[in-house]
Structure formats: C-alpha cells, structure tokens
PDB file of C-alpha atoms in Angstrom:
ATOM      1  CA  MET V 506      27.677 -26.721 -76.173  1.00  0.00           C
ATOM      2  CA  SER V 507      29.530 -27.655 -73.359  1.00  0.00           C
ATOM      3  CA  THR V 508      27.546 -29.090 -70.588  1.00  0.00           C
ATOM      4  CA  PRO V 509      26.810 -28.044 -67.039  1.00  0.00           C
ATOM      5  CA  ARG V 510      28.654 -28.776 -64.289  1.00  0.00           C
ATOM      6  CA  ALA V 511      26.506 -30.160 -61.227  1.00  0.00           C
ATOM      7  CA  GLU V 512      27.623 -27.540 -58.004  1.00  0.00           C
ATOM      8  CA  THR V 513      29.440 -29.264 -55.298  1.00  0.00           C
ATOM      9  CA  PRO V 514      27.276 -28.882 -52.087  1.00  0.00           C
ATOM     10  CA  PRO V 515      28.730 -26.496 -49.218  1.00  0.00           C
ATOM     11  CA  VAL V 516      31.042 -28.806 -46.278  1.00  0.00           C
ATOM     12  CA  THR V 517      30.029 -28.239 -42.983  1.00  0.00           C
ATOM     13  CA  GLY V 518      31.421 -31.236 -41.277  1.00  0.00           C
ATOM     14  CA  ARG V 519      31.892 -35.486 -41.719  1.00  0.00           C
ATOM     15  CA  ALA V 520      28.447 -37.244 -41.309  1.00  0.00           C
ATOM     16  CA  ARG V 521      30.008 -40.062 -40.530  1.00  0.00           C
ATOM     17  CA  LEU V 522      33.413 -41.577 -38.718  1.00  0.00           C
ATOM     18  CA  GLY V 523      36.217 -41.609 -40.996  1.00  0.00           C
ATOM     19  CA  PRO V 524      37.491 -45.427 -41.682  1.00  0.00           C
ATOM     20  CA  ASP V 525      39.786 -45.523 -38.489  1.00  0.00           C
ATOM     21  CA  GLU V 526      37.394 -42.926 -36.237  1.00  0.00           C
ATOM     22  CA  LEU V 527      36.589 -43.532 -33.140  1.00  0.00           C
ATOM     23  CA  LEU V 528      33.290 -42.479 -31.767  1.00  0.00           C
ATOM     24  CA  MET V 529      32.717 -40.046 -29.525  1.00  0.00           C
ATOM     25  CA  PRO V 530      29.270 -38.342 -27.284  1.00  0.00           C
ATOM     26  CA  SER V 531      26.907 -35.741 -29.652  1.00  0.00           C
ATOM     27  CA  PRO V 532      27.724 -31.919 -28.737  1.00  0.00           C
ATOM     28  CA  LYS V 533      23.896 -31.809 -29.094  1.00  0.00           C
ATOM     29  CA  LEU V 534      23.327 -32.990 -24.792  1.00  0.00           C
ATOM     30  CA  ARG V 535      25.254 -31.530 -22.308  1.00  0.00           C
ATOM     31  CA  ALA V 536      27.359 -33.614 -20.069  1.00  0.00           C
ATOM     32  CA  ASP V 537      25.035 -33.857 -17.176  1.00  0.00           C
ATOM     33  CA  GLN V 538      21.980 -34.375 -19.479  1.00  0.00           C
ATOM     34  CA  TYR V 539      23.720 -36.584 -21.343  1.00  0.00           C
ATOM     35  CA  LEU V 540      24.693 -38.628 -17.491  1.00  0.00           C
ATOM     36  CA  LEU V 541      21.033 -38.479 -17.550  1.00  0.00           C
ATOM     37  CA  VAL V 542      20.061 -40.556 -19.967  1.00  0.00           C
ATOM     38  CA  LEU V 543      22.462 -42.645 -19.679  1.00  0.00           C
ATOM     39  CA  VAL V 544      22.019 -44.259 -16.634  1.00  0.00           C
ATOM     40  CA  ASN V 545      18.050 -44.443 -17.049  1.00  0.00           C
ATOM     41  CA  ALA V 546      19.118 -46.419 -19.939  1.00  0.00           C
ATOM     42  CA  CYS V 547      21.539 -48.745 -17.681  1.00  0.00           C
ATOM     43  CA  SER V 548      18.342 -48.365 -15.083  1.00  0.00           C
ATOM     44  CA  ALA V 549      16.105 -49.917 -17.498  1.00  0.00           C
ATOM     45  CA  VAL V 550      14.277 -53.333 -17.229  1.00  0.00           C
ATOM     46  CA  ASP V 551      12.576 -53.904 -20.891  1.00  0.00           C
ATOM     47  CA  PRO V 552      14.319 -53.220 -24.357  1.00  0.00           C
ATOM     48  CA  VAL V 553      13.819 -49.196 -24.691  1.00  0.00           C
ATOM     49  CA  ASP V 554      13.706 -46.058 -27.381  1.00  0.00           C
ATOM     50  CA  SER V 555      14.360 -42.422 -27.385  1.00  0.00           C
ATOM     51  CA  VAL V 556      11.156 -42.094 -26.606  1.00  0.00           C
ATOM     52  CA  GLY V 557      10.816 -44.145 -24.191  1.00  0.00           C
ATOM     53  CA  LEU V 558      14.298 -42.144 -22.343  1.00  0.00           C
ATOM     54  CA  SER V 559      12.276 -38.711 -23.249  1.00  0.00           C
ATOM     55  CA  ALA V 560       9.387 -39.317 -21.588  1.00  0.00           C
ATOM     56  CA  ALA V 561      11.606 -40.300 -18.302  1.00  0.00           C
ATOM     57  CA  THR V 562      13.725 -37.867 -18.425  1.00  0.00           C
ATOM     58  CA  GLY V 563      11.971 -35.065 -20.577  1.00  0.00           C
ATOM     59  CA  ILE V 564      15.200 -34.211 -23.208  1.00  0.00           C
ATOM     60  CA  ALA V 565      14.451 -33.843 -26.982  1.00  0.00           C
ATOM     61  CA  ALA V 566      13.828 -38.281 -28.180  1.00  0.00           C
ATOM     62  CA  LYS V 567      15.656 -36.945 -30.575  1.00  0.00           C
ATOM     63  CA  ASN V 568      18.378 -35.843 -28.954  1.00  0.00           C
ATOM     64  CA  CYS V 569      17.880 -39.597 -26.145  1.00  0.00           C
ATOM     65  CA  GLY V 570      18.833 -41.226 -29.783  1.00  0.00           C
ATOM     66  CA  LEU V 571      22.274 -40.194 -29.767  1.00  0.00           C
ATOM     67  CA  VAL V 572      23.244 -41.536 -26.126  1.00  0.00           C
ATOM     68  CA  PRO V 573      22.994 -45.077 -27.216  1.00  0.00           C
ATOM     69  CA  VAL V 574      25.229 -45.185 -29.700  1.00  0.00           C
ATOM     70  CA  PHE V 575      28.265 -44.016 -27.403  1.00  0.00           C
ATOM     71  CA  ALA V 576      26.965 -46.238 -24.746  1.00  0.00           C
ATOM     72  CA  MET V 577      27.008 -49.318 -26.656  1.00  0.00           C
ATOM     73  CA  ASN V 578      30.552 -48.302 -27.433  1.00  0.00           C
ATOM     74  CA  SER V 579      31.726 -47.807 -24.825  1.00  0.00           C
ATOM     75  CA  GLY V 580      30.127 -51.338 -23.380  1.00  0.00           C
ATOM     76  CA  LEU V 581      27.226 -50.855 -20.520  1.00  0.00           C
ATOM     77  CA  LEU V 582      24.347 -50.718 -23.512  1.00  0.00           C
ATOM     78  CA  VAL V 583      23.828 -53.412 -25.979  1.00  0.00           C
ATOM     79  CA  LYS V 584      21.024 -53.319 -28.818  1.00  0.00           C
ATOM     80  CA  GLY V 585      17.343 -54.973 -28.371  1.00  0.00           C
ATOM     81  CA  HIS V 586      15.113 -57.445 -30.104  1.00  0.00           C
ATOM     82  CA  ARG V 587      14.162 -54.904 -31.746  1.00  0.00           C
ATOM     83  CA  ARG V 588      14.641 -51.881 -34.413  1.00  0.00           C
ATOM     84  CA  ALA V 589      16.128 -48.982 -32.452  1.00  0.00           C
ATOM     85  CA  THR V 590      16.052 -51.123 -29.391  1.00  0.00           C
ATOM     86  CA  TYR V 591      18.347 -51.046 -25.661  1.00  0.00           C
ATOM     87  CA  LEU V 592      18.834 -53.226 -22.668  1.00  0.00           C
ATOM     88  CA  PRO V 593      21.550 -52.313 -20.238  1.00  0.00           C
ATOM     89  CA  SER V 594      25.234 -54.867 -20.777  1.00  0.00           C
ATOM     90  CA  GLU V 595      26.093 -56.739 -17.588  1.00  0.00           C
ATOM     91  CA  LYS V 596      28.146 -53.312 -17.093  1.00  0.00           C
ATOM     92  CA  GLY V 597      25.085 -51.702 -17.129  1.00  0.00           C
ATOM     93  CA  ARG V 598      23.475 -53.503 -15.011  1.00  0.00           C
ATOM     94  CA  TYR V 599      26.090 -53.018 -12.266  1.00  0.00           C
ATOM     95  CA  VAL V 600      25.990 -49.669 -13.325  1.00  0.00           C
ATOM     96  CA  ALA V 601      22.349 -49.312 -12.160  1.00  0.00           C
ATOM     97  CA  ARG V 602      22.244 -51.001  -9.274  1.00  0.00           C
ATOM     98  CA  ALA V 603      25.333 -49.293  -8.044  1.00  0.00           C
ATOM     99  CA  PHE V 604      22.876 -45.987  -9.019  1.00  0.00           C
ATOM    100  CA  LYS V 605      19.582 -47.325  -6.736  1.00  0.00           C
ATOM    101  CA  ARG V 606      22.634 -47.457  -3.853  1.00  0.00           C
ATOM    102  CA  GLY V 607      23.382 -43.573  -3.513  1.00  0.00           C
ATOM    103  CA  GLU V 608      24.661 -41.359  -6.600  1.00  0.00           C
ATOM    104  CA  ALA V 609      28.556 -41.091  -5.592  1.00  0.00           C
ATOM    105  CA  GLU V 610      28.591 -45.238  -5.800  1.00  0.00           C
ATOM    106  CA  GLY V 611      27.143 -45.245  -9.247  1.00  0.00           C
ATOM    107  CA  LEU V 612      29.730 -42.135  -9.929  1.00  0.00           C
ATOM    108  CA  ALA V 613      32.205 -44.063  -8.818  1.00  0.00           C
ATOM    109  CA  ALA V 614      30.813 -47.789 -11.217  1.00  0.00           C
ATOM    110  CA  ILE V 615      30.632 -45.546 -14.580  1.00  0.00           C
ATOM    111  CA  ARG V 616      33.957 -45.276 -13.939  1.00  0.00           C
ATOM    112  CA  ASN V 617      35.085 -48.326 -13.089  1.00  0.00           C
ATOM    113  CA  LYS V 618      33.617 -49.681 -16.312  1.00  0.00           C
ATOM    114  CA  TRP V 619      35.436 -46.471 -18.647  1.00  0.00           C
ATOM    115  CA  LYS V 620      38.421 -46.423 -16.889  1.00  0.00           C
ATOM    116  CA  GLY V 621      40.852 -49.290 -19.140  1.00  0.00           C
ATOM    117  CA  GLN V 622      38.173 -47.435 -22.467  1.00  0.00           C
ATOM    118  CA  TRP V 623      40.404 -45.584 -24.725  1.00  0.00           C
ATOM    119  CA  PHE V 624      39.887 -41.866 -23.943  1.00  0.00           C
ATOM    120  CA  ALA V 625      40.325 -42.489 -20.198  1.00  0.00           C
ATOM    121  CA  ARG V 626      43.476 -44.587 -21.320  1.00  0.00           C
ATOM    122  CA  ALA V 627      44.264 -41.355 -23.264  1.00  0.00           C
ATOM    123  CA  VAL V 628      43.714 -38.147 -21.056  1.00  0.00           C
ATOM    124  CA  LYS V 629      45.868 -40.615 -17.984  1.00  0.00           C
ATOM    125  CA  ASP V 630      48.221 -40.714 -20.028  1.00  0.00           C
ATOM    126  CA  ARG V 631      48.318 -36.881 -21.413  1.00  0.00           C
ATOM    127  CA  CYS V 632      48.543 -36.184 -17.549  1.00  0.00           C
ATOM    128  CA  ARG V 633      50.712 -39.102 -16.075  1.00  0.00           C
ATOM    129  CA  TYR V 634      53.252 -35.673 -15.610  1.00  0.00           C
ATOM    130  CA  GLY V 635      50.839 -33.183 -13.602  1.00  0.00           C
ATOM    131  CA  PRO V 636      47.600 -31.321 -14.463  1.00  0.00           C
ATOM    132  CA  VAL V 637      47.428 -29.704 -17.748  1.00  0.00           C
ATOM    133  CA  SER V 638      45.097 -27.024 -19.740  1.00  0.00           C
ATOM    134  CA  ARG V 639      41.852 -27.597 -20.786  1.00  0.00           C
ATOM    135  CA  GLU V 640      43.318 -27.386 -25.198  1.00  0.00           C
ATOM    136  CA  ALA V 641      45.906 -30.183 -24.107  1.00  0.00           C
ATOM    137  CA  LEU V 642      43.881 -32.857 -22.933  1.00  0.00           C
ATOM    138  CA  VAL V 643      41.101 -31.471 -25.814  1.00  0.00           C
ATOM    139  CA  ALA V 644      43.288 -31.811 -28.607  1.00  0.00           C
ATOM    140  CA  LYS V 645      45.186 -36.093 -27.442  1.00  0.00           C
ATOM    141  CA  LEU V 646      41.660 -36.479 -27.647  1.00  0.00           C
ATOM    142  CA  LEU V 647      42.073 -35.934 -30.977  1.00  0.00           C
ATOM    143  CA  THR V 648      44.408 -37.256 -31.416  1.00  0.00           C
ATOM    144  CA  ALA V 649      43.672 -40.807 -29.804  1.00  0.00           C
ATOM    145  CA  ALA V 650      39.965 -40.598 -31.906  1.00  0.00           C
ATOM    146  CA  ARG V 651      41.959 -40.117 -35.022  1.00  0.00           C
ATOM    147  CA  ALA V 652      39.174 -37.218 -35.747  1.00  0.00           C
ATOM    148  CA  GLY V 653      40.000 -34.210 -37.241  1.00  0.00           C
ATOM    149  CA  SER V 654      39.120 -30.715 -35.534  1.00  0.00           C
ATOM    150  CA  GLU V 655      35.209 -30.324 -37.190  1.00  0.00           C
ATOM    151  CA  ARG V 656      35.564 -32.846 -33.827  1.00  0.00           C
ATOM    152  CA  ILE V 657      36.230 -30.845 -31.771  1.00  0.00           C
ATOM    153  CA  LYS V 658      32.856 -29.862 -29.668  1.00  0.00           C
ATOM    154  CA  ARG V 659      32.351 -33.734 -29.216  1.00  0.00           C
ATOM    155  CA  ALA V 660      35.629 -34.213 -27.760  1.00  0.00           C
ATOM    156  CA  HIS V 661      34.736 -30.703 -25.654  1.00  0.00           C
ATOM    157  CA  ILE V 662      31.841 -32.594 -24.678  1.00  0.00           C
ATOM    158  CA  LEU V 663      33.681 -35.807 -23.741  1.00  0.00           C
ATOM    159  CA  LEU V 664      35.878 -34.246 -21.594  1.00  0.00           C
ATOM    160  CA  ASP V 665      33.100 -32.551 -19.570  1.00  0.00           C
ATOM    161  CA  LEU V 666      31.492 -36.804 -19.452  1.00  0.00           C
ATOM    162  CA  MET V 667      34.752 -37.565 -17.650  1.00  0.00           C
ATOM    163  CA  VAL V 668      34.771 -34.542 -15.581  1.00  0.00           C
ATOM    164  CA  ALA V 669      31.063 -35.247 -14.452  1.00  0.00           C
ATOM    165  CA  VAL V 670      31.581 -38.272 -13.937  1.00  0.00           C
ATOM    166  CA  GLY V 671      35.548 -37.950 -11.704  1.00  0.00           C
ATOM    167  CA  LEU V 672      37.466 -39.571 -13.676  1.00  0.00           C
ATOM    168  CA  VAL V 673      39.360 -36.364 -14.384  1.00  0.00           C
ATOM    169  CA  THR V 674      39.102 -33.481 -11.245  1.00  0.00           C
ATOM    170  CA  VAL V 675      39.392 -29.483 -12.250  1.00  0.00           C
ATOM    171  CA  GLU V 676      42.742 -27.737 -10.349  1.00  0.00           C
ATOM    172  CA  GLU V 677      42.428 -25.077  -8.725  1.00  0.00           C
ATOM    173  CA  SER V 678      44.442 -23.365 -11.530  1.00  0.00           C
ATOM    174  CA  GLY V 679      42.180 -24.112 -13.392  1.00  0.00           C
ATOM    175  CA  GLU V 680      43.541 -27.031 -14.801  1.00  0.00           C
ATOM    176  CA  LEU V 681      42.825 -30.491 -15.674  1.00  0.00           C
ATOM    177  CA  HIS V 682      43.944 -33.960 -13.914  1.00  0.00           C
ATOM    178  CA  TRP V 683      42.948 -37.598 -13.905  1.00  0.00           C
ATOM    179  CA  PHE V 684      41.540 -38.877 -11.522  1.00  0.00           C
ATOM    180  CA  GLU V 685      40.178 -41.877  -9.665  1.00  0.00           C
ATOM    181  CA  GLY V 686      38.964 -41.457  -7.026  1.00  0.00           C
ATOM    182  CA  VAL V 687      35.927 -39.950  -5.807  1.00  0.00           C
ATOM    183  CA  SER V 688      35.203 -36.795  -7.661  1.00  0.00           C
ATOM    184  CA  PRO V 689      35.400 -34.043  -5.115  1.00  0.00           C
ATOM    185  CA  ALA V 690      32.221 -32.443  -6.331  1.00  0.00           C
ATOM    186  CA  HIS V 691      30.637 -35.960  -4.497  1.00  0.00           C
ATOM    187  CA  ALA V 692      33.069 -36.539  -1.782  1.00  0.00           C
ATOM    188  CA  ALA V 693      31.027 -35.275   0.828  1.00  0.00           C
ATOM    189  CA  GLY V 694      27.796 -36.620  -0.249  1.00  0.00           C
ATOM    190  CA  THR V 695      29.887 -40.174  -0.111  1.00  0.00           C
ATOM    191  CA  ASP V 696      29.211 -43.171   2.201  1.00  0.00           C
ATOM    192  CA  PRO V 697      32.336 -44.582   4.532  1.00  0.00           C
ATOM    193  CA  HIS V 698      30.953 -47.970   3.397  1.00  0.00           C
ATOM    194  CA  SER V 699      30.736 -47.438  -0.353  1.00  0.00           C
ATOM    195  CA  ALA V 700      33.896 -48.322  -1.034  1.00  0.00           C
ATOM    196  CA  ASN V 701      34.227 -51.639   0.769  1.00  0.00           C
ATOM    197  CA  ILE V 702      30.553 -52.335  -1.544  1.00  0.00           C
ATOM    198  CA  SER V 703      29.891 -54.844  -4.825  1.00  0.00           C
ATOM    199  CA  ARG V 704      34.082 -54.951  -4.074  1.00  0.00           C
ATOM    200  CA  GLU V 705      33.552 -58.499  -5.558  1.00  0.00           C
ATOM    201  CA  GLU V 706      31.574 -58.029  -8.167  1.00  0.00           C
ATOM    202  CA  ALA V 707      32.938 -55.249  -9.169  1.00  0.00           C
ATOM    203  CA  ARG V 708      36.660 -57.459  -9.854  1.00  0.00           C
ATOM    204  CA  ALA V 709      34.263 -60.272 -10.732  1.00  0.00           C
ATOM    205  CA  ASP V 710      33.394 -58.206 -13.537  1.00  0.00           C
ATOM    206  CA  ASP V 711      36.021 -56.804 -14.463  1.00  0.00           C
ATOM    207  CA  SER V 712      38.042 -60.499 -15.033  1.00  0.00           C
ATOM    208  CA  ALA V 713      35.183 -60.870 -17.650  1.00  0.00           C
ATOM    209  CA  GLU V 714      36.804 -57.797 -19.140  1.00  0.00           C
ATOM    210  CA  GLU V 715      37.401 -58.367 -23.642  1.00  0.00           C
ATOM    211  CA  SER V 716      41.043 -58.146 -24.300  1.00  0.00           C
ATOM    212  CA  PRO V 717      42.179 -55.093 -26.014  1.00  0.00           C
ATOM    213  CA  THR V 718      42.014 -54.864 -29.913  1.00  0.00           C
ATOM    214  CA  GLY V 719      42.929 -52.064 -32.474  1.00  0.00           C
ATOM    215  CA  GLU V 720      43.461 -48.793 -30.672  1.00  0.00           C
ATOM    216  CA  ALA V 721      43.675 -50.717 -27.230  1.00  0.00           C
ATOM    217  CA  LEU V 722      46.974 -52.584 -28.401  1.00  0.00           C
ATOM    218  CA  SER V 723      48.827 -49.464 -30.368  1.00  0.00           C
ATOM    219  CA  ASP V 724      47.912 -47.317 -27.407  1.00  0.00           C
ATOM    220  CA  THR V 725      49.219 -50.415 -24.679  1.00  0.00           C
ATOM    221  CA  THR V 726      52.373 -50.243 -26.973  1.00  0.00           C
ATOM    222  CA  GLU V 727      53.199 -46.591 -26.894  1.00  0.00           C
ATOM    223  CA  GLU V 728      52.543 -46.722 -23.563  1.00  0.00           C
ATOM    224  CA  ALA V 729      55.848 -48.883 -22.688  1.00  0.00           C
ATOM    225  CA  SER V 730      57.762 -47.376 -25.494  1.00  0.00           C
ATOM    226  CA  ASP V 731      56.928 -44.213 -23.484  1.00  0.00           C
ATOM    227  CA  ARG V 732      58.194 -45.533 -19.893  1.00  0.00           C
ATOM    228  CA  ALA V 733      60.861 -47.464 -21.686  1.00  0.00           C
ATOM    229  CA  GLY V 734      62.457 -44.265 -22.697  1.00  0.00           C
ATOM    230  CA  HIS V 735      61.952 -42.614 -19.985  1.00  0.00           C
ATOM    231  CA  GLU V 736      63.837 -45.274 -18.197  1.00  0.00           C
ATOM    232  CA  GLU V 737      66.132 -45.258 -20.165  1.00  0.00           C
ATOM    233  CA  ARG V 738      67.344 -41.765 -19.784  1.00  0.00           C
ATOM    234  CA  SER V 739      66.750 -42.253 -15.397  1.00  0.00           C
ATOM    235  CA  ALA V 740      69.443 -44.581 -16.433  1.00  0.00           C
ATOM    236  CA  ARG V 741      71.551 -42.119 -18.516  1.00  0.00           C
ATOM    237  CA  GLN V 742      71.134 -39.353 -16.017  1.00  0.00           C
ATOM    238  CA  GLU V 743      71.695 -41.408 -13.392  1.00  0.00           C
ATOM    239  CA  GLY V 744      75.249 -42.495 -14.565  1.00  0.00           C
ATOM    240  CA  PRO V 745      77.653 -44.922 -12.823  1.00  0.00           C
ATOM    241  CA  GLU V 746      76.539 -47.007  -9.454  1.00  0.00           C
ATOM    242  CA  MET V 747      77.974 -44.200  -7.186  1.00  0.00           C
ATOM    243  CA  PRO V 748      80.019 -45.508  -4.025  1.00  0.00           C
ATOM    244  CA  GLU V 749      78.360 -45.433  -0.748  1.00  0.00           C
ATOM    245  CA  ALA V 750      78.358 -42.287   0.976  1.00  0.00           C
ATOM    246  CA  GLU V 751      79.722 -41.840   4.579  1.00  0.00           C
ATOM    247  CA  VAL V 752      78.820 -39.367   6.698  1.00  0.00           C
ATOM    248  CA  PRO V 753      80.547 -36.449   8.241  1.00  0.00           C
ATOM    249  CA  ARG V 754      82.702 -36.646  11.881  1.00  0.00           C
ATOM    250  CA  PRO V 755      81.434 -33.158  13.804  1.00  0.00           C
ATOM    251  CA  ARG V 756      83.930 -30.305  13.171  1.00  0.00           C
ATOM    252  CA  THR V 757      86.018 -29.801  15.443  1.00  0.00           C
ATOM    253  CA  GLU V 758      87.858 -26.573  14.651  1.00  0.00           C
ATOM    254  CA  ALA V 759      86.290 -23.939  12.334  1.00  0.00           C
ATOM    255  CA  PRO V 760      88.304 -23.780   8.497  1.00  0.00           C
ATOM    256  CA  ALA V 761      90.395 -21.166   7.798  1.00  0.00           C
ATOM    257  CA  GLN V 762      88.854 -19.033   5.248  1.00  0.00           C
ATOM    258  CA  ASP V 763      85.812 -19.501   8.108  1.00  0.00           C
ATOM    259  CA  GLN V 764      88.065 -17.833  11.184  1.00  0.00           C
ATOM    260  CA  ALA V 765      87.779 -13.921  10.297  1.00  0.00           C
ATOM    261  CA  LEU V 766      83.896 -15.095  11.418  1.00  0.00           C
ATOM    262  CA  VAL V 767      84.214 -16.996  14.310  1.00  0.00           C
ATOM    263  CA  GLU V 768      86.713 -14.528  15.701  1.00  0.00           C
ATOM    264  CA  SER V 769      84.264 -11.685  15.037  1.00  0.00           C
ATOM    265  CA  GLY V 770      81.954 -13.057  17.262  1.00  0.00           C
ATOM    266  CA  VAL V 771      79.298 -14.187  14.693  1.00  0.00           C
ATOM    267  CA  GLY V 772      80.065 -17.975  14.607  1.00  0.00           C
ATOM    268  CA  GLY V 773      80.406 -20.494  11.378  1.00  0.00           C
ATOM    269  CA  ASP V 774      77.441 -21.956  11.600  1.00  0.00           C
ATOM    270  CA  LEU V 775      74.331 -20.819   8.667  1.00  0.00           C
ATOM    271  CA  LEU V 776      71.811 -20.349  11.250  1.00  0.00           C
ATOM    272  CA  SER V 777      73.039 -18.114  13.286  1.00  0.00           C
ATOM    273  CA  LEU V 778      74.284 -16.222  10.596  1.00  0.00           C
ATOM    274  CA  LEU V 779      70.534 -16.228   8.644  1.00  0.00           C
ATOM    275  CA  LEU V 780      68.010 -15.987  12.449  1.00  0.00           C
ATOM    276  CA  PRO V 781      69.262 -12.346  12.774  1.00  0.00           C
ATOM    277  CA  PRO V 782      66.443  -9.738  11.004  1.00  0.00           C
ATOM    278  CA  ILE V 783      68.581  -8.971   7.116  1.00  0.00           C
ATOM    279  CA  LEU V 784      67.943  -5.066   6.672  1.00  0.00           C
ATOM    280  CA  LEU V 785      67.929  -3.585   3.482  1.00  0.00           C
ATOM    281  CA  ALA V 786      70.276  -0.827   4.781  1.00  0.00           C
ATOM    282  CA  ASP V 787      73.102  -4.476   5.583  1.00  0.00           C
ATOM    283  CA  LEU V 788      73.432  -4.395   1.429  1.00  0.00           C
ATOM    284  CA  THR V 789      74.924  -1.578   0.941  1.00  0.00           C
ATOM    285  CA  ARG V 790      77.846  -3.062   2.406  1.00  0.00           C
ATOM    286  CA  LEU V 791      77.935  -5.243  -0.901  1.00  0.00           C
ATOM    287  CA  THR V 792      78.919  -4.718  -4.332  1.00  0.00           C
ATOM    288  CA  GLN V 793      76.367  -4.550  -7.228  1.00  0.00           C
ATOM    289  CA  ALA V 794      78.297  -8.126  -8.053  1.00  0.00           C
ATOM    290  CA  GLU V 795      77.699  -9.570  -4.758  1.00  0.00           C
ATOM    291  CA  VAL V 796      73.944  -8.846  -4.314  1.00  0.00           C
ATOM    292  CA  LEU V 797      73.026 -10.022  -7.330  1.00  0.00           C
ATOM    293  CA  GLU V 798      75.360 -13.379  -6.749  1.00  0.00           C
ATOM    294  CA  LEU V 799      73.264 -13.032  -3.618  1.00  0.00           C
ATOM    295  CA  HIS V 800      69.686 -13.815  -5.150  1.00  0.00           C
ATOM    296  CA  SER V 801      70.410 -15.614  -7.246  1.00  0.00           C
ATOM    297  CA  HIS V 802      71.895 -18.370  -4.347  1.00  0.00           C
ATOM    298  CA  LEU V 803      69.093 -17.653  -2.506  1.00  0.00           C
ATOM    299  CA  THR V 804      66.177 -18.290  -5.439  1.00  0.00           C
ATOM    300  CA  ALA V 805      67.845 -21.308  -5.291  1.00  0.00           C
ATOM    301  CA  VAL V 806      67.248 -22.339  -1.268  1.00  0.00           C
ATOM    302  CA  THR V 807      63.720 -21.423  -1.992  1.00  0.00           C
ATOM    303  CA  ALA V 808      63.547 -23.137  -5.177  1.00  0.00           C
ATOM    304  CA  LEU V 809      65.628 -26.761  -3.641  1.00  0.00           C
ATOM    305  CA  THR V 810      63.517 -26.614  -0.278  1.00  0.00           C
ATOM    306  CA  ALA V 811      60.270 -25.669  -2.129  1.00  0.00           C
ATOM    307  CA  LYS V 812      61.059 -29.089  -4.703  1.00  0.00           C
ATOM    308  CA  LEU V 813      62.602 -31.108  -0.875  1.00  0.00           C
ATOM    309  CA  ARG V 814      58.972 -30.476   0.834  1.00  0.00           C
ATOM    310  CA  GLY V 815      56.678 -31.366  -2.081  1.00  0.00           C
ATOM    311  CA  HIS V 816      55.622 -27.945  -3.146  1.00  0.00           C
ATOM    312  CA  ARG V 817      55.218 -26.743  -6.328  1.00  0.00           C
ATOM    313  CA  VAL V 818      57.482 -23.689  -7.638  1.00  0.00           C
ATOM    314  CA  THR V 819      55.680 -21.803  -9.911  1.00  0.00           C
TER     315      THR V 819
END
C-alpha cells in the first residue's frame, strides 16, 4: 500500500531573501508613507518601535515595522537596546537635523547619505548616457539586487522612493533621469542659503563612510570596466592624430562650377541662396532624384545644426 504524498504548498513568492539578494523596501507602503516613517525614526531621541512610529505617523504599526530594516541597511538606523527597537545612526541624526531646518534640506541630506548606496549607484550608472524609461530602471534595480521578477513591486517602490527624495527626476517626456541636485518639486521652497549650511558637517560625515565591500566592489569594478571600454572605443574611432587644421584664406574668385551662378547675379554664397523663400512651385524645376537628394541634404543639415546647438533630435 503506497504512502500518500504530502501536498506541495503553493508558491506565493520568496518569504526570505536569496543568498546574495539585496534588500529593497516593502511594497505595502507608498513612497510618501515610507519617507514619513523614516524621518520620524531618524528624529527619535529614545529607542523607538513600530507602535511608537505608528502613534507619530498615523500609519498602521505592522506597516511601520517594515521600514526600519531597509533603513538599517541604508545606514540611517541602528538596533536599539531592547528587542524590536531602533535608534538613528549618526547619518540618521544628520538627516533629522536637516529636516528641522526645512524639508528641502532634509531631502538633500537623505540624498547625500544615499548616493553611495548600491541602488543609487545602479540607477546613476544606467542613466549615464541620458534619461531612460521607468521599466529600464526597474530592470536595473532587480539586476543589481540579484532579485527575481517576483520582487518587481519592491523595485517600483524603491524607485518611487528615489524620486521622492530627488535622486531621480521625471523628465517632460516621462522618462527618468539621475539628478544629484534639488528636486524640481521642492526647488521653489528652497532657502537660498541652504546650500551653505552644514557643508562641513556633511564632509566630516562623508569622510567616515565605510569602504564599499561585496556588491560595492563589484559595481565599482564594473563601472571602471565600462569607462575603460568606452575610452578604448573612442580612441579607435578617433584614429591617428590629425595634423593641425589651417584656416583657409578668403576666395578672390569663384570656382569654375560656380561661375554660372555668379554671372546670373545670384551669387555663390549659401546665405544669399537660402534667404529668398523657396516656393513649392520652384521644385518643379528639379527631377525626382534631385528632390530626394535635396530632402536628404536638408535633413542632414537640420540634424547636425541641432546637435551643434545642443538640442535632442527626435
């Protein structure tokens, strides 16, 4: 008689982190709620628990208890003397002092303390060539955290949190970009003297930052490799050193192929040719092949001029 096999429990996602997985915030709180609990925890004078955070913020205690773990991993909190209690670290106290001076300074303080974290470095690396889509940054965070697709909600919350503190900004196109300065959403309320306050304090605290280990070292190596590869490709494209260019002397007479234009009174320079409006009826003088060639030339001139002016060509 065969022994009945135990039923396999349904797979609902990993309850614990994988061996090498990095922690991301819980999706049970919105980014603004997460930030509210975090600031209150950093402002605590005595050891605080989830019940105390709930009383201060109005958020359920079970959800407040999800914040300190990520805050400890990002360096803002440390464990208290009693079980399930927490205290602000030196970085956390720095953040609390900044928030007392104003929200803009507080957010700047969080950016200052988080810009060296693995998630900030991952996003900065992904945005090194310009704005990217939200999906691209979420995928980058999952890869950097060595997490599977079941953690995608956590990656979205982490990205929302970075937007909330101003590490990531939303472009007009809807794409996201790395930004180290003041978030545009808080720029209007920024004290003009805020940039000069506590700079010595920030530098002194940064000098005591821990050396990157584990993930930090691997990311640093990867960034160095990317830079080296980019420089090598640029060197190959540039080729051998070109001789110094000479400024051509002014022309005293028109070339033979432009002589007909000069004799017709139009003139040989490009400006005099382009200033009079060209009407659609004028295109009837060209063959189909010449119209296509004119279109390609004008498109190229437009693209190169926009590049020289610094505007993006879409």
